[in-house]
Amino acid sequence: MQKIVTLLLMIVISVTSFARQQPALSLIRDAEIEETVEMLTLPLLQAAKIDPKAFRIYLINDKSVNAFAAGGQNIFLHTGLIQKTTHPNQLMGVIAHEIGHIAGGHLTRMDDALSKSYRAGLLGLLIGAAASVAARDVSGLIAGGVGGMSMMQRNLFRFTRTQESSADQAALMFLKTAKQSPQGLMEIFKILKDQSVMSSGFQDPYLRTHPFIEERVSTVVDAVEHTEFKQSDTPQKWIDTHKRMIAKLDGFLMSPGTTLRKYKSDDSTACLARAVAYHKRHELPKAKKEVDELLKRSPADPYYHELKGQILFEHGKLKEALPCYQQAHKLRPENALIRVGMAQIMLGIEDKSLQQEAIGHLQFATHKEPDSDQGWYFLSIGFGREGKIGEAAYALAEYNVVNNKLDEALHQVRRSQKLLAPTSPYRRKLEDIKREIDYIKRQK
Ligand SMILES: [Zn+2]
């Protein structure tokens, strides 16, 4: 965990939820992994007639096999679940089930509260509300997870048996509309069942008291027998990117030794996992050799350029890292995370001629993703370097809202109000922040 916190691209945000005694969750951000998950989710959202723009998937850094829907149109996937999948169709089955809860209106009680607060103070409110209002998805997709927030989940979130079965039915329908086999969902259920049998010492009480997993498996088995779609019809591109996503997650989340033992072959996914493993071991020449090999094979791949940039940056080679990010940005101009990474390096180089550009990228990124705490943080630094202290205080106010530090946010709002020019357009934003803070405080 600690190691990941220092990584630039896999930005980990610690979120402490409202209720006391709940352990903090850490979310993982990674441009490539997010793109892959979004690609697999899109056909299911279309099938469910949900606007992808109003929907978001968050990745939680947690080894347990779990997923849940919360706070309106949000799905949370544990990295442990993603790593456990061996085929994109399995992940799609899980996501389809969670979309089933959203489409079925099982989360509406939270909607009112959360939709108004677009950033929700942010994830803390989302997850805090999910915990207290009770809408977690344990029964469907839980395994013997003993870490993370599973205790909270067991005690506080549950859907009814009827809701679970309706989410399963909806999932089967979405998969069918998306021309996907239900086999992956069946396989995931089986993985969960086996785990609960094998590790009875850690078995989730919720699973014990709601033994209808058997019944749910049989519904899905039935669907598999009658479907016209085969798992083997999955597009090769999905299979390849899914495999690559697992390799990257393994590289970042497993110990380097384990990664190097698992990934020995010459194929690109193995190179990718090894590049990350060597990087984590601070073996720069070896990491660079692997990533250069990847770039030789796929020179137009934005995420290989980004990874090379990350490796160089984290070894303190900022000037070498910058062109890598610039290349990645050229290939994925809309991506906010890549822009934040690039701007961070531009500011780190301390070359005045790059400051304006860095600020521009950070403004783009925070506009697109207002919950990007890294984006706001570096924007405040950029403004500070330009001597725009009122603007820097404004960016720090946003940063603190995202991190749920509301008193500090208010302090920065007041500072900014004193420092900003009377005509500054940021004044209106300060009013927005105050309203948002008021709203979040009332929710608590
Ligand atoms: Zn469920």
mmCIF file with all atom_site columns, N, CA and C in Angstrom, residues 22 46 100 104 151 173 189 192 260 270 275 287 302 326 328 352 359-360 389:
data_model
loop_
_atom_site.group_PDB
_atom_site.id
_atom_site.type_symbol
_atom_site.label_atom_id
_atom_site.label_alt_id
_atom_site.label_comp_id
_atom_site.label_asym_id
_atom_site.label_entity_id
_atom_site.label_seq_id
_atom_site.pdbx_PDB_ins_code
_atom_site.Cartn_x
_atom_site.Cartn_y
_atom_site.Cartn_z
_atom_site.occupancy
_atom_site.B_iso_or_equiv
_atom_site.pdbx_formal_charge
_atom_site.auth_seq_id
_atom_site.auth_comp_id
_atom_site.auth_asym_id
_atom_site.auth_atom_id
_atom_site.pdbx_PDB_model_num
ATOM 1  N N  . GLN A 1 22  ? -14.971 3.024   10.928  1.00 0.00 ? 22  GLN A N  1
ATOM 2  C CA . GLN A 1 22  ? -14.887 2.387   9.620   1.00 0.00 ? 22  GLN A CA 1
ATOM 3  C C  . GLN A 1 22  ? -13.480 2.604   9.085   1.00 0.00 ? 22  GLN A C  1
ATOM 4  N N  . GLN A 1 46  ? -25.402 0.761   -22.255 1.00 0.00 ? 46  GLN A N  1
ATOM 5  C CA . GLN A 1 46  ? -26.303 0.991   -23.391 1.00 0.00 ? 46  GLN A CA 1
ATOM 6  C C  . GLN A 1 46  ? -27.510 0.069   -23.291 1.00 0.00 ? 46  GLN A C  1
ATOM 7  N N  . GLY A 1 100 ? -27.696 -3.755  -12.644 1.00 0.00 ? 100 GLY A N  1
ATOM 8  C CA . GLY A 1 100 ? -29.051 -4.218  -12.356 1.00 0.00 ? 100 GLY A CA 1
ATOM 9  C C  . GLY A 1 100 ? -29.624 -3.566  -11.101 1.00 0.00 ? 100 GLY A C  1
ATOM 10 N N  . GLY A 1 104 ? -32.623 -1.019  -11.357 1.00 0.00 ? 104 GLY A N  1
ATOM 11 C CA . GLY A 1 104 ? -33.803 -1.453  -10.614 1.00 0.00 ? 104 GLY A CA 1
ATOM 12 C C  . GLY A 1 104 ? -34.248 -0.465  -9.547  1.00 0.00 ? 104 GLY A C  1
ATOM 13 N N  . MET A 1 151 ? -16.295 -5.715  7.189   1.00 0.00 ? 151 MET A N  1
ATOM 14 C CA . MET A 1 151 ? -17.097 -5.765  8.412   1.00 0.00 ? 151 MET A CA 1
ATOM 15 C C  . MET A 1 151 ? -18.243 -4.759  8.321   1.00 0.00 ? 151 MET A C  1
ATOM 16 N N  . MET A 1 173 ? -30.504 -9.941  -18.653 1.00 0.00 ? 173 MET A N  1
ATOM 17 C CA . MET A 1 173 ? -31.113 -9.216  -19.769 1.00 0.00 ? 173 MET A CA 1
ATOM 18 C C  . MET A 1 173 ? -30.098 -8.264  -20.427 1.00 0.00 ? 173 MET A C  1
ATOM 19 N N  . PHE A 1 189 ? -19.951 -16.532 -9.700  1.00 0.00 ? 189 PHE A N  1
ATOM 20 C CA . PHE A 1 189 ? -20.727 -17.104 -8.594  1.00 0.00 ? 189 PHE A CA 1
ATOM 21 C C  . PHE A 1 189 ? -20.059 -18.371 -8.071  1.00 0.00 ? 189 PHE A C  1
ATOM 22 N N  . LEU A 1 192 ? -17.063 -17.588 -5.966  1.00 0.00 ? 192 LEU A N  1
ATOM 23 C CA . LEU A 1 192 ? -17.477 -17.121 -4.648  1.00 0.00 ? 192 LEU A CA 1
ATOM 24 C C  . LEU A 1 192 ? -17.945 -18.276 -3.773  1.00 0.00 ? 192 LEU A C  1
ATOM 25 N N  . LEU A 1 260 ? 7.308   -11.565 -10.810 1.00 0.00 ? 260 LEU A N  1
ATOM 26 C CA . LEU A 1 260 ? 8.346   -12.097 -11.705 1.00 0.00 ? 260 LEU A CA 1
ATOM 27 C C  . LEU A 1 260 ? 8.223   -13.609 -11.860 1.00 0.00 ? 260 LEU A C  1
ATOM 28 N N  . ALA A 1 270 ? 3.321   -9.927  -20.193 1.00 0.00 ? 270 ALA A N  1
ATOM 29 C CA . ALA A 1 270 ? 4.359   -10.330 -19.234 1.00 0.00 ? 270 ALA A CA 1
ATOM 30 C C  . ALA A 1 270 ? 5.431   -9.242  -19.125 1.00 0.00 ? 270 ALA A C  1
ATOM 31 N N  . ALA A 1 275 ? 7.978   -4.964  -16.147 1.00 0.00 ? 275 ALA A N  1
ATOM 32 C CA . ALA A 1 275 ? 8.435   -3.558  -16.104 1.00 0.00 ? 275 ALA A CA 1
ATOM 33 C C  . ALA A 1 275 ? 8.039   -2.929  -14.767 1.00 0.00 ? 275 ALA A C  1
ATOM 34 N N  . ALA A 1 287 ? 13.722  -2.244  -15.700 1.00 0.00 ? 287 ALA A N  1
ATOM 35 C CA . ALA A 1 287 ? 12.361  -1.749  -15.950 1.00 0.00 ? 287 ALA A CA 1
ATOM 36 C C  . ALA A 1 287 ? 12.307  -1.045  -17.302 1.00 0.00 ? 287 ALA A C  1
ATOM 37 N N  . PRO A 1 302 ? -0.454  4.749   -26.036 1.00 0.00 ? 302 PRO A N  1
ATOM 38 C CA . PRO A 1 302 ? -0.290  5.866   -25.084 1.00 0.00 ? 302 PRO A CA 1
ATOM 39 C C  . PRO A 1 302 ? 0.169   5.406   -23.711 1.00 0.00 ? 302 PRO A C  1
ATOM 40 N N  . GLN A 1 326 ? 4.339   13.705  -22.757 1.00 0.00 ? 326 GLN A N  1
ATOM 41 C CA . GLN A 1 326 ? 3.846   14.508  -23.879 1.00 0.00 ? 326 GLN A CA 1
ATOM 42 C C  . GLN A 1 326 ? 3.355   13.605  -24.998 1.00 0.00 ? 326 GLN A C  1
ATOM 43 N N  . ALA A 1 328 ? 2.215   10.491  -24.584 1.00 0.00 ? 328 ALA A N  1
ATOM 44 C CA . ALA A 1 328 ? 0.970   9.870   -24.105 1.00 0.00 ? 328 ALA A CA 1
ATOM 45 C C  . ALA A 1 328 ? -0.197  10.849  -24.243 1.00 0.00 ? 328 ALA A C  1
ATOM 46 N N  . LYS A 1 352 ? 10.316  28.146  -15.869 1.00 0.00 ? 352 LYS A N  1
ATOM 47 C CA . LYS A 1 352 ? 9.219   29.131  -15.905 1.00 0.00 ? 352 LYS A CA 1
ATOM 48 C C  . LYS A 1 352 ? 8.390   29.050  -17.178 1.00 0.00 ? 352 LYS A C  1
ATOM 49 N N  . ILE A 1 359 ? -0.459  24.907  -15.925 1.00 0.00 ? 359 ILE A N  1
ATOM 50 C CA . ILE A 1 359 ? -1.712  25.408  -15.346 1.00 0.00 ? 359 ILE A CA 1
ATOM 51 C C  . ILE A 1 359 ? -2.888  25.100  -16.274 1.00 0.00 ? 359 ILE A C  1
ATOM 52 N N  . GLY A 1 360 ? -2.662  25.293  -17.566 1.00 0.00 ? 360 GLY A N  1
ATOM 53 C CA . GLY A 1 360 ? -3.725  24.995  -18.541 1.00 0.00 ? 360 GLY A CA 1
ATOM 54 C C  . GLY A 1 360 ? -4.169  23.535  -18.473 1.00 0.00 ? 360 GLY A C  1
ATOM 55 N N  . ILE A 1 389 ? -1.828  34.340  -5.626  1.00 0.00 ? 389 ILE A N  1
ATOM 56 C CA . ILE A 1 389 ? -2.060  33.700  -4.339  1.00 0.00 ? 389 ILE A CA 1
ATOM 57 C C  . ILE A 1 389 ? -3.553  33.483  -4.061  1.00 0.00 ? 389 ILE A C  1
#
